[in-house]
mmCIF file of C-alpha atoms in Angstrom:
data_model
loop_
_atom_site.group_PDB
_atom_site.id
_atom_site.type_symbol
_atom_site.label_atom_id
_atom_site.label_comp_id
_atom_site.label_asym_id
_atom_site.label_seq_id
_atom_site.Cartn_x
_atom_site.Cartn_y
_atom_site.Cartn_z
ATOM 1 C CA MET A 1 -1.387 -60.980 -18.683
ATOM 2 C CA ARG A 2 -2.958 -58.061 -17.373
ATOM 3 C CA ALA A 3 -6.415 -58.426 -15.989
ATOM 4 C CA THR A 4 -9.004 -56.227 -14.203
ATOM 5 C CA TYR A 5 -11.321 -58.171 -11.858
ATOM 6 C CA LEU A 6 -15.105 -57.388 -11.525
ATOM 7 C CA LEU A 7 -16.223 -58.875 -8.202
ATOM 8 C CA PRO A 8 -19.909 -59.296 -7.095
ATOM 9 C CA MET A 9 -20.776 -57.632 -3.734
ATOM 10 C CA ARG A 10 -20.558 -61.252 -2.077
ATOM 11 C CA HIS A 11 -16.799 -61.234 -2.920
ATOM 12 C CA ALA A 12 -15.935 -57.513 -2.611
ATOM 13 C CA HIS A 13 -17.083 -57.548 1.049
ATOM 14 C CA LEU A 14 -15.690 -60.947 1.921
ATOM 15 C CA PHE A 15 -13.303 -59.709 4.348
ATOM 16 C CA ILE A 16 -15.816 -57.195 5.856
ATOM 17 C CA LEU A 17 -18.341 -59.963 6.165
ATOM 18 C CA LEU A 18 -15.923 -62.167 8.084
ATOM 19 C CA LEU A 19 -15.207 -59.452 10.727
ATOM 20 C CA ALA A 20 -18.922 -58.654 11.094
ATOM 21 C CA VAL A 21 -19.542 -62.235 11.844
ATOM 22 C CA ALA A 22 -17.432 -62.436 14.819
ATOM 23 C CA ALA A 23 -19.211 -59.584 16.298
ATOM 24 C CA CYS A 24 -22.700 -61.070 15.826
ATOM 25 C CA SER A 25 -24.566 -64.080 17.661
ATOM 26 C CA PRO A 26 -24.803 -67.131 15.421
ATOM 27 C CA PRO A 27 -28.163 -67.743 13.819
ATOM 28 C CA LYS A 28 -30.239 -70.601 14.791
ATOM 29 C CA ARG A 29 -29.034 -73.765 13.023
ATOM 30 C CA ALA A 30 -31.452 -75.986 11.088
ATOM 31 C CA PRO A 31 -31.728 -79.493 12.255
ATOM 32 C CA VAL A 32 -29.353 -81.924 10.637
ATOM 33 C CA VAL A 33 -30.886 -84.975 8.979
ATOM 34 C CA VAL A 34 -28.414 -87.496 8.050
ATOM 35 C CA VAL A 35 -29.288 -89.928 5.128
ATOM 36 C CA ALA A 36 -28.053 -93.504 5.607
ATOM 37 C CA ALA A 37 -25.620 -95.171 2.935
ATOM 38 C CA THR A 38 -27.207 -96.459 -0.288
ATOM 39 C CA ALA A 39 -26.984 -99.981 -2.047
ATOM 40 C CA ASP A 40 -28.870 -98.633 -5.072
ATOM 41 C CA THR A 41 -26.268 -97.880 -7.781
ATOM 42 C CA LEU A 42 -26.063 -97.774 -11.512
ATOM 43 C CA VAL A 43 -23.387 -96.527 -14.051
ATOM 44 C CA VAL A 44 -24.181 -94.283 -16.973
ATOM 45 C CA PRO A 45 -21.589 -94.609 -19.753
ATOM 46 C CA ALA A 46 -21.136 -90.751 -20.041
ATOM 47 C CA VAL A 47 -18.430 -88.038 -19.313
ATOM 48 C CA GLU A 48 -21.147 -85.804 -17.784
ATOM 49 C CA VAL A 49 -24.736 -85.754 -17.028
ATOM 50 C CA THR A 50 -26.209 -82.243 -17.738
ATOM 51 C CA ALA A 51 -30.090 -82.792 -17.101
ATOM 52 C CA VAL A 52 -32.206 -85.257 -15.402
ATOM 53 C CA ALA A 53 -36.081 -85.794 -15.494
ATOM 54 C CA SER A 54 -37.673 -88.279 -13.063
ATOM 55 C CA ARG A 55 -40.788 -90.440 -13.802
ATOM 56 C CA SER A 56 -43.366 -91.733 -11.575
ATOM 57 C CA ASP A 57 -42.314 -95.305 -12.013
ATOM 58 C CA GLY A 58 -39.171 -94.500 -10.318
ATOM 59 C CA THR A 59 -36.959 -94.606 -13.473
ATOM 60 C CA TRP A 60 -34.784 -91.401 -14.476
ATOM 61 C CA VAL A 61 -34.176 -89.858 -17.815
ATOM 62 C CA LEU A 62 -30.669 -88.607 -18.132
ATOM 63 C CA LEU A 63 -28.938 -86.494 -20.765
ATOM 64 C CA GLY A 64 -25.222 -87.136 -21.733
ATOM 65 C CA LEU A 65 -24.277 -83.815 -23.614
ATOM 66 C CA LEU A 66 -20.873 -85.120 -25.003
ATOM 67 C CA GLU A 67 -22.380 -88.435 -26.215
ATOM 68 C CA ASP A 68 -25.573 -86.713 -27.762
ATOM 69 C CA GLN A 69 -27.335 -89.423 -26.062
ATOM 70 C CA LEU A 70 -30.404 -89.721 -23.728
ATOM 71 C CA PHE A 71 -30.407 -92.565 -21.217
ATOM 72 C CA LEU A 72 -32.964 -94.414 -19.202
ATOM 73 C CA ALA A 73 -31.889 -95.315 -15.851
ATOM 74 C CA ASP A 74 -33.912 -98.056 -14.068
ATOM 75 C CA PHE A 75 -32.894 -98.914 -10.437
ATOM 76 C CA ALA A 76 -35.416 -101.690 -10.147
ATOM 77 C CA GLY A 77 -34.232 -103.360 -13.196
ATOM 78 C CA LYS A 78 -30.652 -102.590 -12.536
ATOM 79 C CA SER A 79 -30.116 -101.296 -16.000
ATOM 80 C CA VAL A 80 -29.141 -98.114 -17.873
ATOM 81 C CA LYS A 81 -30.236 -98.018 -21.577
ATOM 82 C CA PRO A 82 -30.699 -95.608 -24.439
ATOM 83 C CA PHE A 83 -33.975 -93.919 -24.147
ATOM 84 C CA PRO A 84 -36.358 -95.947 -26.552
ATOM 85 C CA GLY A 85 -37.595 -94.633 -29.804
ATOM 86 C CA ILE A 86 -35.361 -91.464 -30.110
ATOM 87 C CA THR A 87 -32.689 -91.893 -32.922
ATOM 88 C CA GLN A 88 -29.816 -89.607 -34.033
ATOM 89 C CA THR A 89 -31.924 -88.670 -37.013
ATOM 90 C CA ASP A 90 -34.827 -87.422 -34.789
ATOM 91 C CA VAL A 91 -32.385 -85.587 -32.125
ATOM 92 C CA PRO A 92 -28.817 -85.618 -33.311
ATOM 93 C CA HIS A 93 -27.578 -82.977 -30.763
ATOM 94 C CA PRO A 94 -29.964 -83.071 -27.582
ATOM 95 C CA VAL A 95 -29.002 -80.215 -25.310
ATOM 96 C CA THR A 96 -32.005 -79.754 -23.034
ATOM 97 C CA LEU A 97 -34.391 -81.852 -21.290
ATOM 98 C CA ILE A 98 -37.797 -81.034 -19.460
ATOM 99 C CA GLY A 99 -39.995 -83.630 -17.705
ATOM 100 C CA VAL A 100 -43.602 -83.084 -18.492
ATOM 101 C CA GLY A 101 -45.389 -85.827 -16.145
ATOM 102 C CA ASP A 102 -43.803 -88.847 -17.623
ATOM 103 C CA SER A 103 -43.299 -87.630 -20.877
ATOM 104 C CA ILE A 104 -40.116 -85.596 -21.942
ATOM 105 C CA VAL A 105 -39.392 -82.625 -23.911
ATOM 106 C CA VAL A 106 -35.931 -82.571 -25.613
ATOM 107 C CA GLY A 107 -34.339 -79.429 -27.290
ATOM 108 C CA ASP A 108 -31.899 -80.071 -30.205
ATOM 109 C CA TRP A 109 -29.416 -77.317 -30.781
ATOM 110 C CA GLY A 110 -28.356 -78.518 -34.394
ATOM 111 C CA LEU A 111 -32.009 -78.600 -35.822
ATOM 112 C CA SER A 112 -33.216 -75.738 -33.453
ATOM 113 C CA ARG A 113 -36.345 -77.543 -32.544
ATOM 114 C CA PHE A 114 -37.720 -79.239 -29.280
ATOM 115 C CA THR A 115 -39.919 -82.321 -29.405
ATOM 116 C CA GLU A 116 -42.019 -84.149 -26.751
ATOM 117 C CA TRP A 117 -41.780 -87.979 -26.556
ATOM 118 C CA SER A 118 -44.076 -90.341 -24.728
ATOM 119 C CA PRO A 119 -42.655 -92.764 -21.793
ATOM 120 C CA ALA A 120 -42.439 -95.659 -24.660
ATOM 121 C CA GLY A 121 -40.459 -93.528 -27.015
ATOM 122 C CA GLN A 122 -43.085 -92.306 -29.521
ATOM 123 C CA ARG A 123 -42.713 -88.556 -30.710
ATOM 124 C CA LEU A 124 -45.905 -86.584 -29.911
ATOM 125 C CA ALA A 125 -45.163 -83.147 -31.063
ATOM 126 C CA ALA A 126 -42.433 -80.865 -32.364
ATOM 127 C CA TRP A 127 -41.980 -77.186 -32.301
ATOM 128 C CA PRO A 128 -39.303 -74.796 -33.900
ATOM 129 C CA ALA A 129 -37.329 -72.771 -31.676
ATOM 130 C CA PRO A 130 -38.849 -69.256 -31.685
ATOM 131 C CA ASP A 131 -37.197 -66.495 -33.936
ATOM 132 C CA ALA A 132 -38.474 -63.856 -31.382
ATOM 133 C CA LEU A 133 -36.017 -65.280 -28.869
ATOM 134 C CA HIS A 134 -33.218 -65.823 -31.472
ATOM 135 C CA ARG A 135 -34.031 -69.574 -31.525
ATOM 136 C CA VAL A 136 -33.150 -70.504 -27.923
ATOM 137 C CA LEU A 137 -34.695 -73.609 -26.508
ATOM 138 C CA PRO A 138 -37.084 -73.874 -23.605
ATOM 139 C CA ARG A 139 -36.009 -75.002 -20.396
ATOM 140 C CA ALA A 140 -39.297 -75.527 -18.367
ATOM 141 C CA ARG A 141 -43.055 -76.048 -19.011
ATOM 142 C CA ASP A 142 -46.016 -75.421 -16.698
ATOM 143 C CA ALA A 143 -49.344 -77.506 -16.199
ATOM 144 C CA ALA A 144 -50.973 -74.814 -18.615
ATOM 145 C CA GLY A 145 -48.473 -75.636 -21.321
ATOM 146 C CA GLN A 146 -46.811 -72.276 -21.330
ATOM 147 C CA TRP A 147 -43.067 -72.258 -22.088
ATOM 148 C CA TYR A 148 -40.144 -70.704 -20.088
ATOM 149 C CA PHE A 149 -36.914 -69.680 -21.700
ATOM 150 C CA GLN A 150 -33.510 -68.054 -20.690
ATOM 151 C CA SER A 151 -32.807 -65.210 -23.004
ATOM 152 C CA SER A 152 -29.095 -64.123 -22.990
ATOM 153 C CA PRO A 153 -27.839 -61.083 -24.065
ATOM 154 C CA ASP A 154 -25.454 -60.854 -27.253
ATOM 155 C CA ALA A 155 -21.906 -61.483 -26.094
ATOM 156 C CA LYS A 156 -20.210 -58.963 -28.545
ATOM 157 C CA ALA A 157 -16.861 -59.362 -30.035
ATOM 158 C CA ASP A 158 -15.218 -57.993 -26.646
ATOM 159 C CA GLY A 159 -17.471 -59.698 -24.393
ATOM 160 C CA SER A 160 -18.827 -56.547 -23.054
ATOM 161 C CA GLY A 161 -22.433 -57.919 -23.710
ATOM 162 C CA LEU A 162 -22.036 -60.337 -20.694
ATOM 163 C CA LEU A 163 -22.330 -57.373 -18.459
ATOM 164 C CA ASP A 164 -26.031 -57.261 -19.201
ATOM 165 C CA SER A 165 -28.556 -59.603 -17.515
ATOM 166 C CA ALA A 166 -30.129 -62.601 -19.019
ATOM 167 C CA ALA A 167 -33.921 -62.767 -18.541
ATOM 168 C CA VAL A 168 -36.649 -65.572 -17.844
ATOM 169 C CA VAL A 169 -39.199 -65.295 -20.672
ATOM 170 C CA ARG A 170 -42.713 -66.893 -20.702
ATOM 171 C CA ALA A 171 -44.284 -67.828 -23.861
ATOM 172 C CA ASP A 172 -48.017 -69.167 -24.371
ATOM 173 C CA ALA A 173 -48.488 -72.709 -25.623
ATOM 174 C CA GLN A 174 -48.513 -71.518 -29.315
ATOM 175 C CA LEU A 175 -45.365 -69.681 -29.092
ATOM 176 C CA THR A 176 -47.009 -66.545 -30.248
ATOM 177 C CA HIS A 177 -46.623 -64.247 -27.190
ATOM 178 C CA PHE A 178 -43.539 -63.523 -25.018
ATOM 179 C CA ASP A 179 -43.452 -61.824 -21.533
ATOM 180 C CA THR A 180 -40.303 -61.062 -19.256
ATOM 181 C CA LEU A 181 -40.813 -62.302 -16.004
ATOM 182 C CA ALA A 182 -37.429 -61.834 -14.308
ATOM 183 C CA LYS A 183 -33.819 -60.577 -14.862
ATOM 184 C CA LEU A 184 -30.774 -62.781 -13.725
ATOM 185 C CA SER A 185 -27.569 -61.522 -12.344
ATOM 186 C CA PRO A 186 -24.713 -61.295 -14.702
ATOM 187 C CA SER A 187 -22.193 -63.784 -14.570
ATOM 188 C CA GLU A 188 -18.732 -63.225 -12.861
ATOM 189 C CA LEU A 189 -16.431 -61.690 -15.296
ATOM 190 C CA VAL A 190 -12.788 -60.890 -15.612
ATOM 191 C CA LYS A 191 -11.415 -58.234 -18.225
ATOM 192 C CA VAL A 192 -8.207 -59.711 -19.599
ATOM 193 C CA ALA A 193 -5.766 -58.740 -22.265
ATOM 194 C CA GLY A 194 -5.908 -60.849 -25.385
ATOM 195 C CA VAL A 195 -4.466 -60.685 -28.990
ATOM 196 C CA ASN A 196 -6.986 -58.469 -30.179
ATOM 197 C CA GLY A 197 -7.271 -56.126 -27.038
ATOM 198 C CA MET A 198 -9.114 -56.217 -23.781
ATOM 199 C CA HIS A 199 -12.103 -58.408 -23.642
ATOM 200 C CA TYR A 200 -14.442 -59.764 -20.952
ATOM 201 C CA GLN A 201 -14.364 -63.261 -20.077
ATOM 202 C CA ARG A 202 -16.382 -65.505 -17.689
ATOM 203 C CA ARG A 203 -14.600 -66.929 -14.614
ATOM 204 C CA THR A 204 -14.600 -70.669 -14.249
ATOM 205 C CA MET A 205 -15.873 -72.156 -11.109
ATOM 206 C CA GLY A 206 -18.123 -69.322 -10.260
ATOM 207 C CA GLY A 207 -21.919 -69.426 -9.911
ATOM 208 C CA ASP A 208 -25.088 -68.254 -11.591
ATOM 209 C CA ASP A 209 -28.610 -67.744 -10.779
ATOM 210 C CA ALA A 210 -30.622 -71.041 -10.948
ATOM 211 C CA TRP A 211 -34.568 -70.897 -11.598
ATOM 212 C CA GLY A 212 -37.302 -73.173 -12.313
ATOM 213 C CA VAL A 213 -41.105 -73.369 -12.713
ATOM 214 C CA ARG A 214 -43.815 -75.105 -10.664
ATOM 215 C CA PRO A 215 -46.961 -76.544 -12.449
ATOM 216 C CA ASP A 216 -49.034 -73.637 -11.531
ATOM 217 C CA GLY A 217 -46.746 -71.255 -13.327
ATOM 218 C CA THR A 218 -44.764 -69.944 -10.223
ATOM 219 C CA LEU A 219 -41.256 -69.031 -11.181
ATOM 220 C CA TRP A 220 -38.595 -69.592 -8.530
ATOM 221 C CA VAL A 221 -35.231 -67.934 -8.754
ATOM 222 C CA ALA A 222 -32.283 -68.870 -6.475
ATOM 223 C CA ARG A 223 -30.133 -65.732 -6.372
ATOM 224 C CA VAL A 224 -26.385 -66.787 -6.263
ATOM 225 C CA PHE A 225 -24.812 -63.579 -5.170
ATOM 226 C CA GLN A 226 -27.420 -62.645 -2.416
ATOM 227 C CA ASN A 227 -28.109 -66.427 -1.334
ATOM 228 C CA GLN A 228 -31.701 -65.999 -1.409
ATOM 229 C CA ILE A 229 -34.902 -67.596 -3.250
ATOM 230 C CA GLU A 230 -37.472 -65.462 -4.976
ATOM 231 C CA TRP A 231 -41.020 -66.612 -6.010
ATOM 232 C CA HIS A 232 -42.647 -64.761 -8.670
ATOM 233 C CA HIS A 233 -46.389 -66.066 -8.400
ATOM 234 C CA PRO A 234 -48.735 -65.609 -11.576
ATOM 235 C CA GLY A 235 -50.629 -62.349 -11.505
ATOM 236 C CA ALA A 236 -49.016 -61.178 -8.233
ATOM 237 C CA ARG A 237 -47.040 -57.713 -8.433
ATOM 238 C CA LYS A 238 -45.058 -58.422 -5.459
ATOM 239 C CA VAL A 239 -42.040 -60.887 -5.315
ATOM 240 C CA GLU A 240 -41.986 -63.163 -2.368
ATOM 241 C CA ARG A 241 -38.422 -63.437 -1.055
ATOM 242 C CA SER A 242 -36.883 -65.987 1.534
ATOM 243 C CA PRO A 243 -34.338 -64.279 4.301
ATOM 244 C CA ARG A 244 -30.810 -64.286 3.306
ATOM 245 C CA LEU A 245 -29.530 -67.911 3.750
ATOM 246 C CA PRO A 246 -26.459 -69.220 5.752
ATOM 247 C CA ASP A 247 -23.589 -68.800 3.458
ATOM 248 C CA PRO A 248 -20.226 -70.142 4.632
ATOM 249 C CA VAL A 249 -17.447 -68.765 2.541
ATOM 250 C CA LEU A 250 -15.329 -71.345 0.874
ATOM 251 C CA THR A 251 -12.353 -70.348 -1.506
ATOM 252 C CA VAL A 252 -11.361 -72.107 -4.662
ATOM 253 C CA SER A 253 -8.423 -74.553 -3.720
ATOM 254 C CA ASP A 254 -5.647 -76.012 -6.062
ATOM 255 C CA MET A 255 -7.461 -79.397 -5.497
ATOM 256 C CA ASP A 256 -10.733 -77.758 -7.002
ATOM 257 C CA ARG A 257 -8.973 -76.432 -9.836
ATOM 258 C CA GLU A 258 -7.276 -79.760 -10.725
ATOM 259 C CA ILE A 259 -10.695 -81.671 -10.573
ATOM 260 C CA TYR A 260 -12.001 -79.093 -12.901
ATOM 261 C CA VAL A 261 -9.090 -79.224 -15.419
ATOM 262 C CA HIS A 262 -9.154 -83.046 -15.519
ATOM 263 C CA ARG A 263 -12.805 -82.950 -16.877
ATOM 264 C CA PHE A 264 -11.239 -81.766 -19.985
ATOM 265 C CA PRO A 265 -9.642 -83.921 -22.687
ATOM 266 C CA GLU A 266 -5.937 -83.951 -21.890
ATOM 267 C CA GLU A 267 -4.954 -81.846 -24.736
ATOM 268 C CA GLN A 268 -7.149 -79.120 -23.609
ATOM 269 C CA ARG A 269 -6.147 -79.187 -20.000
ATOM 270 C CA GLN A 270 -3.399 -76.558 -20.115
ATOM 271 C CA THR A 271 -5.823 -73.989 -21.730
ATOM 272 C CA ALA A 272 -8.305 -74.964 -19.009
ATOM 273 C CA ARG A 273 -5.574 -74.168 -16.473
ATOM 274 C CA ASP A 274 -5.086 -70.811 -17.815
ATOM 275 C CA LEU A 275 -8.618 -69.606 -17.440
ATOM 276 C CA PRO A 276 -9.484 -67.256 -14.741
ATOM 277 C CA ASN A 277 -11.222 -68.928 -11.725
ATOM 278 C CA ALA A 278 -13.621 -67.370 -9.227
ATOM 279 C CA PRO A 279 -11.918 -66.958 -5.933
ATOM 280 C CA VAL A 280 -14.748 -67.916 -3.754
ATOM 281 C CA LYS A 281 -17.180 -71.016 -4.417
ATOM 282 C CA PRO A 282 -20.927 -70.016 -4.702
ATOM 283 C CA PRO A 283 -23.160 -70.812 -1.993
ATOM 284 C CA PHE A 284 -24.868 -73.569 -3.912
ATOM 285 C CA GLU A 285 -24.033 -75.888 -7.070
ATOM 286 C CA HIS A 286 -27.477 -76.932 -7.946
ATOM 287 C CA VAL A 287 -31.125 -76.183 -7.069
ATOM 288 C CA PHE A 288 -34.315 -78.472 -7.140
ATOM 289 C CA SER A 289 -37.834 -77.797 -6.519
ATOM 290 C CA THR A 290 -39.987 -80.547 -4.893
ATOM 291 C CA PRO A 291 -43.600 -81.141 -5.349
ATOM 292 C CA ASP A 292 -44.266 -79.882 -1.660
ATOM 293 C CA GLY A 293 -42.903 -76.483 -3.099
ATOM 294 C CA ARG A 294 -39.937 -76.385 -1.113
ATOM 295 C CA ILE A 295 -36.439 -75.672 -2.613
ATOM 296 C CA TRP A 296 -33.406 -78.023 -2.065
ATOM 297 C CA LEU A 297 -30.066 -76.258 -2.410
ATOM 298 C CA ALA A 298 -27.095 -78.479 -3.155
ATOM 299 C CA LYS A 299 -24.278 -76.717 -1.167
ATOM 300 C CA SER A 300 -20.751 -76.064 -2.139
ATOM 301 C CA ASP A 301 -18.175 -77.749 -0.058
ATOM 302 C CA THR A 302 -14.448 -78.747 0.005
ATOM 303 C CA ALA A 303 -12.964 -80.851 -2.680
ATOM 304 C CA LEU A 304 -13.598 -84.479 -2.307
ATOM 305 C CA ALA A 305 -15.721 -84.010 0.943
ATOM 306 C CA PRO A 306 -17.140 -87.396 1.853
ATOM 307 C CA VAL A 307 -20.459 -85.955 2.659
ATOM 308 C CA ARG A 308 -22.609 -83.471 0.470
ATOM 309 C CA HIS A 309 -25.336 -81.227 2.234
ATOM 310 C CA PHE A 310 -28.625 -79.793 0.995
ATOM 311 C CA HIS A 311 -30.386 -76.979 2.653
ATOM 312 C CA VAL A 312 -34.041 -77.676 2.344
ATOM 313 C CA VAL A 313 -35.761 -74.055 2.111
ATOM 314 C CA ASP A 314 -39.048 -72.317 2.117
ATOM 315 C CA LYS A 315 -40.223 -68.677 2.607
ATOM 316 C CA THR A 316 -39.164 -68.652 6.266
ATOM 317 C CA GLY A 317 -35.668 -69.896 5.561
ATOM 318 C CA VAL A 318 -33.781 -73.009 6.097
ATOM 319 C CA LEU A 319 -35.893 -75.968 7.611
ATOM 320 C CA PHE A 320 -33.258 -78.852 7.302
ATOM 321 C CA ASP A 321 -29.618 -79.575 6.563
ATOM 322 C CA VAL A 322 -29.860 -83.095 4.781
ATOM 323 C CA ALA A 323 -26.210 -84.752 4.852
ATOM 324 C CA VAL A 324 -25.889 -87.295 2.050
ATOM 325 C CA PRO A 325 -22.831 -89.775 2.338
ATOM 326 C CA SER A 326 -21.478 -89.158 -1.200
ATOM 327 C CA ARG A 327 -18.384 -87.521 -2.671
ATOM 328 C CA GLY A 328 -20.333 -86.660 -5.857
ATOM 329 C CA PHE A 329 -22.682 -84.178 -7.152
ATOM 330 C CA ALA A 330 -26.340 -83.640 -6.910
ATOM 331 C CA LEU A 331 -28.254 -84.599 -10.143
ATOM 332 C CA SER A 332 -31.972 -84.503 -9.076
ATOM 333 C CA VAL A 333 -34.292 -84.383 -5.938
ATOM 334 C CA ASP A 334 -37.893 -85.493 -6.397
ATOM 335 C CA ASP A 335 -40.782 -86.501 -3.929
ATOM 336 C CA HIS A 336 -39.000 -89.768 -3.171
ATOM 337 C CA SER A 337 -35.517 -89.966 -3.954
ATOM 338 C CA ILE A 338 -32.247 -87.945 -3.918
ATOM 339 C CA LEU A 339 -30.024 -88.913 -7.148
ATOM 340 C CA MET A 340 -26.172 -88.306 -6.734
ATOM 341 C CA GLY A 341 -23.498 -88.711 -9.447
ATOM 342 C CA GLU A 342 -19.930 -89.609 -8.832
ATOM 343 C CA GLU A 343 -17.320 -89.471 -11.668
ATOM 344 C CA PHE A 344 -15.060 -92.356 -12.238
ATOM 345 C CA PRO A 345 -13.081 -93.824 -15.487
ATOM 346 C CA GLY A 346 -15.942 -95.812 -16.431
ATOM 347 C CA GLY A 347 -18.403 -92.952 -16.563
ATOM 348 C CA ILE A 348 -20.851 -91.623 -14.085
ATOM 349 C CA ARG A 349 -21.846 -93.692 -10.840
ATOM 350 C CA LEU A 350 -25.562 -92.863 -9.988
ATOM 351 C CA LEU A 351 -26.593 -93.167 -6.235
ATOM 352 C CA ARG A 352 -29.991 -93.317 -5.040
ATOM 353 C CA TYR A 353 -31.262 -92.082 -1.516
ATOM 354 C CA PRO A 354 -34.577 -91.854 -0.092
ATOM 355 C CA VAL A 355 -35.971 -88.470 0.779
ATOM 356 C CA PRO A 356 -36.081 -88.354 4.743
ATOM 357 C CA ALA A 357 -39.864 -88.376 5.576
ATOM 358 C CA GLU A 358 -39.311 -85.288 8.220
ATOM 359 C CA THR A 359 -38.235 -83.253 5.288
ATOM 360 C CA LYS A 360 -41.384 -83.470 3.203
ATOM 361 C CA GLY A 361 -43.983 -80.760 3.592
ATOM 362 C CA ALA A 362 -47.681 -80.796 2.611
ATOM 363 C CA ARG A 363 -48.386 -80.273 -1.064
ATOM 364 C CA PRO A 364 -49.810 -76.849 -1.925
#
C-alpha cells in the first residue's frame, strides 16, 4: 500500500524540537501532588464509557455507547444500575450526554433528537436536531440555555473534506439562531491507495482539539497540536491563551497498538491492525473544566503506566501535576472527585479519588 503522510507541525518538527530542548534551560516544573490509593471502586457492565456527567449527590451518569445504555453509578450505595425512567423506546441509541445541574440531556442519533431528564428519570423536554446544522446533536449547554454544537465538514467520497476544519457553533435556547465561535484543527490524516484510488483516512491513536463551555458561556478550547488552552469569553473580541504547555514527546509503541486493537471484536482486529497509526501520542487524552475555572489535562503516558498524570492549568500555565495511582483512563473531574476507568473482562472498573485541596482555586 502506498501512502503519503500529512504531519501536523508538532510531528514534522519533532527532531528539531528535541535538539532545541538540549540547548535550552528546562522550564520551572509545577509541583507534583500525589493522590493516595482509593478503596472506592464499582464495575460498569460496558465495553466502553464515552461520556460522564457528575451530580451534586455524588452519583455519576455514564454512557455505554455499544450497549445503548445509560448507567447510574452510586459509590455510597455501592451500585451501578440503568438510569431510571429512560427506556429503549424513549432513547434507543444514545450517543451524547450533557449534565445540566443534576438533570441530563441525552442525544439519540437514531431519532435525531435530544431529550432532557430529571434526576428521577422524568422526561422534561425534547428537541429535534437542527436541520441548519445537518442534524448534529449538541455537546454542551450554558446557564442561559444556549446550545453548543460541533459542526464537521462533509468528508466527501475521497475523504478530502476532512482537510477542512470543524467548527464550534452556538445556538440560542430556541434553536433559531446560530453563530460560529471557533474553528478546530483538522485531524491527522494519511492519504492511502485503495480500491477506488487515493483517499484520505484519519490516523488512529492521534489527537483532536477538545472543547467545552462554562456556565457563563465562556468557550474553552484545548489545542492538541499547539498544546495550549484558549478561552473565548462572551462578547470579547480577543481570545485569551495560556502559554505553550510542557509536552514530552511519546511515540506510539507496539504495546499501544495491541491495546488499541484488542478493543475491537476478534473478527475486526486484523482490519484494525492495518489502519495507519499516529507516530506520536497527543499531549493529552482527555480534558475537563472544574467549577473553579481551571482546566485539567489528562496526559498521555506509556502503555500500562501504573500512575496517570493530570496537568492543572489556568491562563498562567501549569499550576500542578496531579499523579493518580491507576493504569486506567480519565473519565471525569469535578469539584470533589477524579473518576478513572480501568478495562477488564467484566467491563469497566470505576475508581474514585478525592481532588487534592491544594489544587482548588476560588470560584469565578
